[in-house]
PDB file of C-alpha atoms in Angstrom:
ATOM      1  CA  MET M 212      -2.109 -50.787 101.298  1.00  0.00           C
ATOM      2  CA  ASN M 213      -2.469 -49.072  97.937  1.00  0.00           C
ATOM      3  CA  ALA M 214      -3.146 -45.350  98.011  1.00  0.00           C
ATOM      4  CA  PRO M 215      -6.645 -44.370  96.825  1.00  0.00           C
ATOM      5  CA  PRO M 216      -6.849 -42.909  93.310  1.00  0.00           C
ATOM      6  CA  ASP M 217      -6.347 -39.162  93.064  1.00  0.00           C
ATOM      7  CA  PRO M 218      -9.870 -37.654  92.967  1.00  0.00           C
ATOM      8  CA  ARG M 219      -8.560 -34.717  90.943  1.00  0.00           C
ATOM      9  CA  VAL M 220      -8.064 -37.009  87.947  1.00  0.00           C
ATOM     10  CA  THR M 221     -10.288 -39.984  88.799  1.00  0.00           C
ATOM     11  CA  PRO M 222     -14.051 -39.618  88.255  1.00  0.00           C
ATOM     12  CA  TYR M 223     -15.381 -41.153  91.421  1.00  0.00           C
ATOM     13  CA  ARG M 224     -17.386 -40.084  94.455  1.00  0.00           C
ATOM     14  CA  PRO M 225     -18.947 -42.151  97.236  1.00  0.00           C
ATOM     15  CA  ASP M 226     -22.274 -42.093  95.403  1.00  0.00           C
ATOM     16  CA  LEU M 227     -21.115 -42.403  91.784  1.00  0.00           C
ATOM     17  CA  ALA M 228     -18.148 -43.363  89.626  1.00  0.00           C
ATOM     18  CA  ALA M 229     -17.227 -43.990  86.019  1.00  0.00           C
ATOM     19  CA  ALA M 230     -18.096 -47.512  84.836  1.00  0.00           C
ATOM     20  CA  SER M 231     -14.441 -48.047  83.931  1.00  0.00           C
ATOM     21  CA  LEU M 232     -13.604 -47.852  87.645  1.00  0.00           C
ATOM     22  CA  ARG M 233     -15.793 -50.801  88.651  1.00  0.00           C
ATOM     23  CA  GLY M 234     -13.651 -53.052  90.837  1.00  0.00           C
ATOM     24  CA  VAL M 235     -11.136 -50.259  91.410  1.00  0.00           C
ATOM     25  CA  VAL M 236     -13.124 -47.955  93.693  1.00  0.00           C
ATOM     26  CA  GLU M 237     -16.228 -48.247  95.819  1.00  0.00           C
ATOM     27  CA  ALA M 238     -19.251 -46.200  94.798  1.00  0.00           C
ATOM     28  CA  GLY M 239     -23.019 -46.303  95.097  1.00  0.00           C
ATOM     29  CA  ARG M 240     -23.382 -46.797  91.348  1.00  0.00           C
ATOM     30  CA  PHE M 241     -21.292 -46.880  88.210  1.00  0.00           C
ATOM     31  CA  VAL M 242     -22.255 -45.063  85.011  1.00  0.00           C
ATOM     32  CA  GLU M 243     -21.069 -44.792  81.441  1.00  0.00           C
ATOM     33  CA  GLY M 244     -19.975 -41.282  80.562  1.00  0.00           C
ATOM     34  CA  ALA M 245     -21.437 -39.176  77.758  1.00  0.00           C
ATOM     35  CA  PRO M 246     -18.940 -37.112  75.726  1.00  0.00           C
ATOM     36  CA  ARG M 247     -19.638 -33.416  75.439  1.00  0.00           C
ATOM     37  CA  GLN M 248     -17.566 -30.596  73.962  1.00  0.00           C
ATOM     38  CA  ALA M 249     -16.833 -27.125  75.276  1.00  0.00           C
ATOM     39  CA  ARG M 250     -18.572 -24.530  73.136  1.00  0.00           C
ATOM     40  CA  LEU M 251     -17.359 -21.426  74.967  1.00  0.00           C
ATOM     41  CA  GLY M 252     -13.888 -19.925  74.789  1.00  0.00           C
ATOM     42  CA  ARG M 253     -13.287 -20.846  78.411  1.00  0.00           C
ATOM     43  CA  ALA M 254     -15.412 -22.259  81.197  1.00  0.00           C
ATOM     44  CA  PRO M 255     -14.582 -22.862  84.866  1.00  0.00           C
ATOM     45  CA  ILE M 256     -14.187 -26.330  86.304  1.00  0.00           C
ATOM     46  CA  VAL M 257     -15.230 -26.042  89.940  1.00  0.00           C
ATOM     47  CA  GLY M 258     -15.333 -28.308  92.965  1.00  0.00           C
ATOM     48  CA  GLU M 259     -19.046 -27.931  93.669  1.00  0.00           C
ATOM     49  CA  PRO M 260     -22.109 -27.191  91.499  1.00  0.00           C
ATOM     50  CA  ASP M 261     -22.289 -23.646  92.783  1.00  0.00           C
ATOM     51  CA  PRO M 262     -21.498 -20.344  91.001  1.00  0.00           C
ATOM     52  CA  ALA M 263     -19.584 -19.269  94.119  1.00  0.00           C
ATOM     53  CA  ALA M 264     -17.429 -22.414  94.234  1.00  0.00           C
ATOM     54  CA  ARG M 265     -13.680 -22.103  93.828  1.00  0.00           C
ATOM     55  CA  ARG M 266     -12.308 -22.695  90.333  1.00  0.00           C
ATOM     56  CA  VAL M 267     -10.028 -25.738  90.276  1.00  0.00           C
ATOM     57  CA  SER M 268      -9.266 -25.694  86.558  1.00  0.00           C
ATOM     58  CA  GLU M 269     -10.648 -24.540  83.252  1.00  0.00           C
ATOM     59  CA  LEU M 270     -12.135 -26.040  80.104  1.00  0.00           C
ATOM     60  CA  LEU M 271     -11.154 -24.484  76.790  1.00  0.00           C
ATOM     61  CA  PHE M 272     -13.240 -24.271  73.640  1.00  0.00           C
ATOM     62  CA  GLY M 273     -13.223 -27.549  71.709  1.00  0.00           C
ATOM     63  CA  GLU M 274     -12.007 -29.713  74.577  1.00  0.00           C
ATOM     64  CA  VAL M 275     -13.982 -32.866  75.263  1.00  0.00           C
ATOM     65  CA  PHE M 276     -15.603 -33.276  78.674  1.00  0.00           C
ATOM     66  CA  THR M 277     -17.068 -36.670  79.594  1.00  0.00           C
ATOM     67  CA  VAL M 278     -20.198 -36.176  81.701  1.00  0.00           C
ATOM     68  CA  TYR M 279     -21.096 -38.696  84.422  1.00  0.00           C
ATOM     69  CA  ASP M 280     -23.649 -36.718  86.405  1.00  0.00           C
ATOM     70  CA  GLU M 281     -25.933 -33.743  85.855  1.00  0.00           C
ATOM     71  CA  ARG M 282     -27.745 -31.339  88.125  1.00  0.00           C
ATOM     72  CA  PRO M 283     -29.753 -28.261  87.138  1.00  0.00           C
ATOM     73  CA  GLY M 284     -27.320 -26.009  85.318  1.00  0.00           C
ATOM     74  CA  TRP M 285     -24.282 -28.191  85.966  1.00  0.00           C
ATOM     75  CA  ALA M 286     -22.441 -31.249  84.652  1.00  0.00           C
ATOM     76  CA  TRP M 287     -19.912 -33.362  86.568  1.00  0.00           C
ATOM     77  CA  GLY M 288     -17.237 -35.169  84.622  1.00  0.00           C
ATOM     78  CA  GLN M 289     -13.682 -35.309  83.354  1.00  0.00           C
ATOM     79  CA  CYS M 290     -11.699 -33.174  80.915  1.00  0.00           C
ATOM     80  CA  ALA M 291     -10.133 -35.406  78.249  1.00  0.00           C
ATOM     81  CA  ALA M 292      -7.193 -33.045  77.726  1.00  0.00           C
ATOM     82  CA  ASP M 293      -5.638 -33.601  81.168  1.00  0.00           C
ATOM     83  CA  GLY M 294      -8.018 -35.864  83.063  1.00  0.00           C
ATOM     84  CA  TYR M 295      -9.166 -33.183  85.505  1.00  0.00           C
ATOM     85  CA  VAL M 296     -12.486 -33.838  87.256  1.00  0.00           C
ATOM     86  CA  GLY M 297     -15.080 -31.348  88.424  1.00  0.00           C
ATOM     87  CA  TRP M 298     -18.294 -29.462  87.718  1.00  0.00           C
ATOM     88  CA  VAL M 299     -18.777 -27.344  84.598  1.00  0.00           C
ATOM     89  CA  PRO M 300     -21.693 -25.010  83.779  1.00  0.00           C
ATOM     90  CA  ALA M 301     -24.017 -27.004  81.519  1.00  0.00           C
ATOM     91  CA  GLN M 302     -24.427 -24.075  79.140  1.00  0.00           C
ATOM     92  CA  ALA M 303     -20.716 -24.309  78.289  1.00  0.00           C
ATOM     93  CA  LEU M 304     -21.139 -27.802  76.785  1.00  0.00           C
ATOM     94  CA  SER M 305     -22.461 -29.050  73.469  1.00  0.00           C
ATOM     95  CA  ASP M 306     -23.855 -32.498  72.712  1.00  0.00           C
ATOM     96  CA  ARG M 307     -22.119 -32.464  69.330  1.00  0.00           C
ATOM     97  CA  VAL M 308     -18.462 -33.464  69.397  1.00  0.00           C
ATOM     98  CA  HIS M 309     -16.194 -32.548  66.487  1.00  0.00           C
ATOM     99  CA  ALA M 310     -12.722 -34.051  66.224  1.00  0.00           C
ATOM    100  CA  PRO M 311     -10.057 -31.303  66.118  1.00  0.00           C
ATOM    101  CA  THR M 312      -8.161 -30.750  62.889  1.00  0.00           C
ATOM    102  CA  HIS M 313      -6.261 -27.610  63.935  1.00  0.00           C
ATOM    103  CA  ARG M 314      -5.221 -25.616  66.991  1.00  0.00           C
ATOM    104  CA  LEU M 315      -4.846 -21.913  67.689  1.00  0.00           C
ATOM    105  CA  LYS M 316      -1.230 -20.790  67.419  1.00  0.00           C
ATOM    106  CA  ALA M 317      -1.877 -17.123  68.188  1.00  0.00           C
ATOM    107  CA  LEU M 318      -1.858 -16.080  71.827  1.00  0.00           C
ATOM    108  CA  ARG M 319      -5.457 -14.945  71.434  1.00  0.00           C
ATOM    109  CA  SER M 320      -7.986 -14.691  68.632  1.00  0.00           C
ATOM    110  CA  PHE M 321     -11.691 -14.131  67.989  1.00  0.00           C
ATOM    111  CA  VAL M 322     -14.477 -16.264  66.575  1.00  0.00           C
ATOM    112  CA  PHE M 323     -16.533 -14.209  64.116  1.00  0.00           C
ATOM    113  CA  PRO M 324     -20.025 -15.032  62.799  1.00  0.00           C
ATOM    114  CA  GLU M 325     -18.824 -14.441  59.240  1.00  0.00           C
ATOM    115  CA  PRO M 326     -15.405 -14.382  57.513  1.00  0.00           C
ATOM    116  CA  ASP M 327     -15.367 -10.632  58.062  1.00  0.00           C
ATOM    117  CA  LEU M 328     -13.260  -8.852  60.693  1.00  0.00           C
ATOM    118  CA  LYS M 329     -15.854  -6.057  60.983  1.00  0.00           C
ATOM    119  CA  THR M 330     -18.598  -8.337  62.286  1.00  0.00           C
ATOM    120  CA  PRO M 331     -19.087  -8.433  66.075  1.00  0.00           C
ATOM    121  CA  PRO M 332     -17.019 -11.339  67.486  1.00  0.00           C
ATOM    122  CA  LEU M 333     -18.842 -14.230  69.091  1.00  0.00           C
ATOM    123  CA  ASP M 334     -16.114 -15.382  71.453  1.00  0.00           C
ATOM    124  CA  THR M 335     -12.427 -15.160  72.361  1.00  0.00           C
ATOM    125  CA  LEU M 336     -10.074 -18.131  71.993  1.00  0.00           C
ATOM    126  CA  SER M 337      -6.682 -18.764  73.572  1.00  0.00           C
ATOM    127  CA  LEU M 338      -3.415 -20.309  72.447  1.00  0.00           C
ATOM    128  CA  GLY M 339      -3.615 -24.071  71.963  1.00  0.00           C
ATOM    129  CA  THR M 340      -7.403 -24.194  71.639  1.00  0.00           C
ATOM    130  CA  PRO M 341      -8.419 -27.256  69.564  1.00  0.00           C
ATOM    131  CA  LEU M 342     -10.424 -26.419  66.459  1.00  0.00           C
ATOM    132  CA  ALA M 343     -12.466 -28.498  64.043  1.00  0.00           C
ATOM    133  CA  VAL M 344     -12.071 -26.707  60.724  1.00  0.00           C
ATOM    134  CA  ALA M 345     -14.758 -27.590  58.163  1.00  0.00           C
ATOM    135  CA  GLY M 346     -13.525 -25.353  55.337  1.00  0.00           C
ATOM    136  CA  GLU M 347     -11.709 -22.177  54.333  1.00  0.00           C
ATOM    137  CA  ARG M 348     -12.755 -19.022  52.564  1.00  0.00           C
ATOM    138  CA  SER M 349     -10.741 -15.926  51.729  1.00  0.00           C
ATOM    139  CA  GLY M 350      -8.145 -16.464  54.462  1.00  0.00           C
ATOM    140  CA  TRP M 351     -10.638 -17.587  57.098  1.00  0.00           C
ATOM    141  CA  CYS M 352     -11.265 -21.000  58.663  1.00  0.00           C
ATOM    142  CA  GLY M 353     -14.888 -22.048  59.096  1.00  0.00           C
ATOM    143  CA  LEU M 354     -15.467 -24.088  62.236  1.00  0.00           C
ATOM    144  CA  ALA M 355     -17.569 -27.246  62.201  1.00  0.00           C
ATOM    145  CA  GLY M 356     -19.810 -25.911  64.958  1.00  0.00           C
ATOM    146  CA  GLY M 357     -20.175 -22.468  63.370  1.00  0.00           C
ATOM    147  CA  GLY M 358     -18.085 -19.317  63.331  1.00  0.00           C
ATOM    148  CA  TRP M 359     -14.893 -18.227  61.601  1.00  0.00           C
ATOM    149  CA  VAL M 360     -11.295 -17.815  62.767  1.00  0.00           C
ATOM    150  CA  PHE M 361      -8.500 -15.967  60.956  1.00  0.00           C
ATOM    151  CA  ALA M 362      -6.537 -18.633  59.076  1.00  0.00           C
ATOM    152  CA  ARG M 363      -3.138 -17.179  59.943  1.00  0.00           C
ATOM    153  CA  HIS M 364      -3.930 -17.734  63.624  1.00  0.00           C
ATOM    154  CA  VAL M 365      -4.308 -21.513  63.306  1.00  0.00           C
ATOM    155  CA  GLU M 366      -2.134 -24.508  62.422  1.00  0.00           C
ATOM    156  CA  PRO M 367      -2.888 -28.189  61.808  1.00  0.00           C
ATOM    157  CA  VAL M 368      -2.953 -30.644  64.683  1.00  0.00           C
ATOM    158  CA  GLY M 369       0.447 -32.284  64.829  1.00  0.00           C
ATOM    159  CA  ALA M 370       2.283 -29.235  63.488  1.00  0.00           C
ATOM    160  CA  ASP M 371       5.960 -28.864  64.337  1.00  0.00           C
ATOM    161  CA  PRO M 372       6.474 -28.477  68.085  1.00  0.00           C
ATOM    162  CA  HIS M 373       6.954 -24.987  69.499  1.00  0.00           C
ATOM    163  CA  ASP M 374       9.707 -24.191  71.976  1.00  0.00           C
ATOM    164  CA  PRO M 375       8.071 -24.376  75.447  1.00  0.00           C
ATOM    165  CA  VAL M 376      10.037 -21.400  76.726  1.00  0.00           C
ATOM    166  CA  GLU M 377       9.024 -19.238  73.754  1.00  0.00           C
ATOM    167  CA  THR M 378       5.425 -20.228  74.359  1.00  0.00           C
ATOM    168  CA  ALA M 379       5.699 -19.288  78.028  1.00  0.00           C
ATOM    169  CA  LEU M 380       7.239 -15.938  77.091  1.00  0.00           C
ATOM    170  CA  ALA M 381       4.242 -15.206  74.868  1.00  0.00           C
ATOM    171  CA  PHE M 382       2.145 -15.104  78.049  1.00  0.00           C
ATOM    172  CA  LEU M 383       4.255 -12.384  79.732  1.00  0.00           C
ATOM    173  CA  GLY M 384       1.958  -9.896  81.426  1.00  0.00           C
ATOM    174  CA  THR M 385      -1.033 -12.246  81.406  1.00  0.00           C
ATOM    175  CA  PRO M 386      -2.921 -11.861  84.700  1.00  0.00           C
ATOM    176  CA  TYR M 387      -2.580 -14.640  87.226  1.00  0.00           C
ATOM    177  CA  LEU M 388      -5.818 -16.568  87.722  1.00  0.00           C
ATOM    178  CA  TRP M 389      -6.175 -19.471  90.147  1.00  0.00           C
ATOM    179  CA  GLY M 390      -7.296 -22.443  88.060  1.00  0.00           C
ATOM    180  CA  GLY M 391      -6.777 -20.549  84.799  1.00  0.00           C
ATOM    181  CA  ARG M 392      -5.462 -22.167  81.634  1.00  0.00           C
ATOM    182  CA  SER M 393      -5.834 -19.376  79.089  1.00  0.00           C
ATOM    183  CA  SER M 394      -4.234 -16.153  77.935  1.00  0.00           C
ATOM    184  CA  ILE M 395      -7.070 -14.304  79.663  1.00  0.00           C
ATOM    185  CA  GLY M 396      -5.815 -15.578  83.009  1.00  0.00           C
ATOM    186  CA  ILE M 397      -3.507 -18.428  83.930  1.00  0.00           C
ATOM    187  CA  ASP M 398      -1.909 -20.053  86.961  1.00  0.00           C
ATOM    188  CA  CYS M 399       1.592 -21.466  87.374  1.00  0.00           C
ATOM    189  CA  SER M 400       0.864 -25.037  86.340  1.00  0.00           C
ATOM    190  CA  GLY M 401      -1.493 -23.861  83.611  1.00  0.00           C
ATOM    191  CA  LEU M 402       1.385 -21.933  82.064  1.00  0.00           C
ATOM    192  CA  VAL M 403       3.689 -24.962  82.133  1.00  0.00           C
ATOM    193  CA  GLN M 404       0.927 -27.166  80.741  1.00  0.00           C
ATOM    194  CA  ALA M 405       0.195 -24.733  77.896  1.00  0.00           C
ATOM    195  CA  ALA M 406       3.896 -24.380  77.073  1.00  0.00           C
ATOM    196  CA  PHE M 407       4.388 -28.126  76.716  1.00  0.00           C
ATOM    197  CA  ALA M 408       1.080 -28.658  74.898  1.00  0.00           C
ATOM    198  CA  MET M 409       2.358 -26.433  72.072  1.00  0.00           C
ATOM    199  CA  ALA M 410       5.491 -28.620  72.073  1.00  0.00           C
ATOM    200  CA  ASN M 411       3.141 -31.579  71.427  1.00  0.00           C
ATOM    201  CA  LEU M 412       3.687 -32.936  74.949  1.00  0.00           C
ATOM    202  CA  GLN M 413       0.752 -33.455  77.267  1.00  0.00           C
ATOM    203  CA  VAL M 414       1.620 -32.928  80.937  1.00  0.00           C
ATOM    204  CA  PRO M 415      -0.501 -33.127  84.113  1.00  0.00           C
ATOM    205  CA  ARG M 416      -2.551 -30.216  85.373  1.00  0.00           C
ATOM    206  CA  ASP M 417      -1.253 -29.369  88.867  1.00  0.00           C
ATOM    207  CA  SER M 418       2.210 -28.349  90.049  1.00  0.00           C
ATOM    208  CA  ASP M 419       2.726 -31.393  92.293  1.00  0.00           C
ATOM    209  CA  MET M 420       1.750 -33.704  89.426  1.00  0.00           C
ATOM    210  CA  GLN M 421       4.133 -31.924  87.075  1.00  0.00           C
ATOM    211  CA  ARG M 422       6.921 -32.062  89.653  1.00  0.00           C
ATOM    212  CA  ALA M 423       6.587 -35.852  89.674  1.00  0.00           C
ATOM    213  CA  ALA M 424       5.904 -36.578  86.018  1.00  0.00           C
ATOM    214  CA  ILE M 425       7.522 -34.218  83.527  1.00  0.00           C
ATOM    215  CA  GLY M 426      10.686 -35.528  81.882  1.00  0.00           C
ATOM    216  CA  THR M 427      13.297 -36.917  84.232  1.00  0.00           C
ATOM    217  CA  LEU M 428      14.539 -35.730  87.594  1.00  0.00           C
ATOM    218  CA  ALA M 429      17.688 -33.657  87.088  1.00  0.00           C
ATOM    219  CA  SER M 430      18.034 -32.440  90.685  1.00  0.00           C
ATOM    220  CA  PRO M 431      16.028 -33.035  93.875  1.00  0.00           C
ATOM    221  CA  ASP M 432      16.625 -29.561  95.298  1.00  0.00           C
ATOM    222  CA  GLY M 433      18.483 -27.369  92.781  1.00  0.00           C
ATOM    223  CA  ARG M 434      21.504 -26.968  95.073  1.00  0.00           C
ATOM    224  CA  ASP M 435      24.834 -26.508  93.268  1.00  0.00           C
ATOM    225  CA  PHE M 436      22.969 -27.218  90.058  1.00  0.00           C
ATOM    226  CA  ALA M 437      23.588 -25.795  86.580  1.00  0.00           C
ATOM    227  CA  PHE M 438      20.123 -24.831  85.362  1.00  0.00           C
ATOM    228  CA  ARG M 439      19.359 -24.943  81.663  1.00  0.00           C
ATOM    229  CA  ARG M 440      16.798 -23.194  79.521  1.00  0.00           C
ATOM    230  CA  GLY M 441      13.579 -25.210  79.615  1.00  0.00           C
ATOM    231  CA  ASP M 442      14.157 -26.896  82.971  1.00  0.00           C
ATOM    232  CA  VAL M 443      10.946 -27.304  84.965  1.00  0.00           C
ATOM    233  CA  VAL M 444      11.490 -26.110  88.525  1.00  0.00           C
ATOM    234  CA  GLY M 445       9.068 -27.236  91.234  1.00  0.00           C
ATOM    235  CA  PHE M 446       8.628 -25.379  94.510  1.00  0.00           C
ATOM    236  CA  PRO M 447       6.138 -25.934  97.347  1.00  0.00           C
ATOM    237  CA  GLY M 448       2.832 -25.270  95.609  1.00  0.00           C
ATOM    238  CA  HIS M 449       4.460 -23.673  92.593  1.00  0.00           C
ATOM    239  CA  VAL M 450       6.194 -24.413  89.279  1.00  0.00           C
ATOM    240  CA  GLY M 451       7.932 -22.533  86.467  1.00  0.00           C
ATOM    241  CA  LEU M 452      10.245 -22.827  83.460  1.00  0.00           C
ATOM    242  CA  MET M 453      13.850 -21.709  83.342  1.00  0.00           C
ATOM    243  CA  LEU M 454      14.499 -18.979  80.786  1.00  0.00           C
ATOM    244  CA  ASP M 455      18.249 -19.401  81.140  1.00  0.00           C
ATOM    245  CA  ALA M 456      20.756 -20.441  83.810  1.00  0.00           C
ATOM    246  CA  GLU M 457      19.441 -17.937  86.357  1.00  0.00           C
ATOM    247  CA  ARG M 458      15.949 -16.702  85.474  1.00  0.00           C
ATOM    248  CA  LEU M 459      12.539 -18.302  85.740  1.00  0.00           C
ATOM    249  CA  VAL M 460       9.434 -17.487  83.700  1.00  0.00           C
ATOM    250  CA  HIS M 461       6.324 -18.254  85.698  1.00  0.00           C
ATOM    251  CA  ALA M 462       2.775 -17.259  86.541  1.00  0.00           C
ATOM    252  CA  THR M 463       2.857 -16.069  90.115  1.00  0.00           C
ATOM    253  CA  GLY M 464       0.283 -14.959  92.628  1.00  0.00           C
ATOM    254  CA  PHE M 465       2.973 -12.790  94.218  1.00  0.00           C
ATOM    255  CA  HIS M 466       2.912 -10.416  91.244  1.00  0.00           C
ATOM    256  CA  LEU M 467      -0.500 -11.609  89.949  1.00  0.00           C
ATOM    257  CA  ALA M 468       1.003 -11.984  86.476  1.00  0.00           C
ATOM    258  CA  VAL M 469       3.261 -14.019  84.255  1.00  0.00           C
ATOM    259  CA  CYS M 470       6.744 -12.582  84.714  1.00  0.00           C
ATOM    260  CA  ILE M 471      10.479 -13.293  84.765  1.00  0.00           C
ATOM    261  CA  GLU M 472      12.394 -13.429  88.050  1.00  0.00           C
ATOM    262  CA  PRO M 473      15.690 -14.826  89.339  1.00  0.00           C
ATOM    263  CA  VAL M 474      15.068 -18.446  90.316  1.00  0.00           C
ATOM    264  CA  ALA M 475      16.974 -17.852  93.563  1.00  0.00           C
ATOM    265  CA  ALA M 476      14.525 -15.122  94.581  1.00  0.00           C
ATOM    266  CA  VAL M 477      11.542 -17.347  93.821  1.00  0.00           C
ATOM    267  CA  ALA M 478      13.082 -20.234  95.776  1.00  0.00           C
ATOM    268  CA  GLU M 479      13.699 -18.023  98.802  1.00  0.00           C
ATOM    269  CA  ARG M 480      10.141 -16.722  98.750  1.00  0.00           C
ATOM    270  CA  ALA M 481       8.549 -20.146  98.127  1.00  0.00           C
ATOM    271  CA  GLY M 482      10.554 -22.075 100.714  1.00  0.00           C
ATOM    272  CA  GLY M 483      13.040 -23.852  98.518  1.00  0.00           C
ATOM    273  CA  ILE M 484      13.139 -26.042  95.433  1.00  0.00           C
ATOM    274  CA  LEU M 485      11.594 -29.506  95.541  1.00  0.00           C
ATOM    275  CA  ALA M 486      12.623 -30.792  92.104  1.00  0.00           C
ATOM    276  CA  VAL M 487      14.170 -29.816  88.809  1.00  0.00           C
ATOM    277  CA  ARG M 488      12.808 -31.785  85.873  1.00  0.00           C
ATOM    278  CA  ARG M 489      14.383 -31.920  82.422  1.00  0.00           C
ATOM    279  CA  VAL M 490      12.725 -32.976  79.159  1.00  0.00           C
TER     280      VAL M 490
END
């Protein structure tokens, strides 16, 4: 018997599913999705339409979110960037969708109402945020939906890939946040995802998905293994990137921050290594 589709990345519930899943899953009704776009720097994706619900992931400014269901104040759908499914506050979404032309290359930057650094910022953006630039003026990029970002903080979509390890190191000291994907707060798989996104490689959202999908399997358990810089190391419920032959850079709930630790110490604490993946 085939395993049911993963509900984390498949928009279906017993009562409703995406029309594209007709014949694949059982649901009370099937609907066509409506594309929306995140208009806030970051917005939680949660498991239930409730402000107290646990964050399962995060939607970044400019990312497209296909909406299949709506309730007062909430929208249920799927993030186009990584396929993650959940509920997002309706106020975080815009009906107007602008195709990205650039992305943020700075760890963090502001959106200003005018091309003037002295004006009160409207929002905060994080590394990798997709941007639709409509024009430039005096060293500033004007966004299609309004607002201005410092031109030196952005680069065109499809720019040369960044080193994933260097990207991960840029997040050092960032607070750990369950479900976080930004430089304001990030979790272990969010860090790995962000690192590879800047290398122009899209990888899955959660650590178990990454452990099964990134690159090729170099070792099933890391025993008697010569680690290399950039290796993705998967542990029970955790993931990180090798800085060198001995040290791991990762976002960890143990220290509640992005930090560097000996991979052996992390493995002992986590209960062993489940896979080493190499790109």
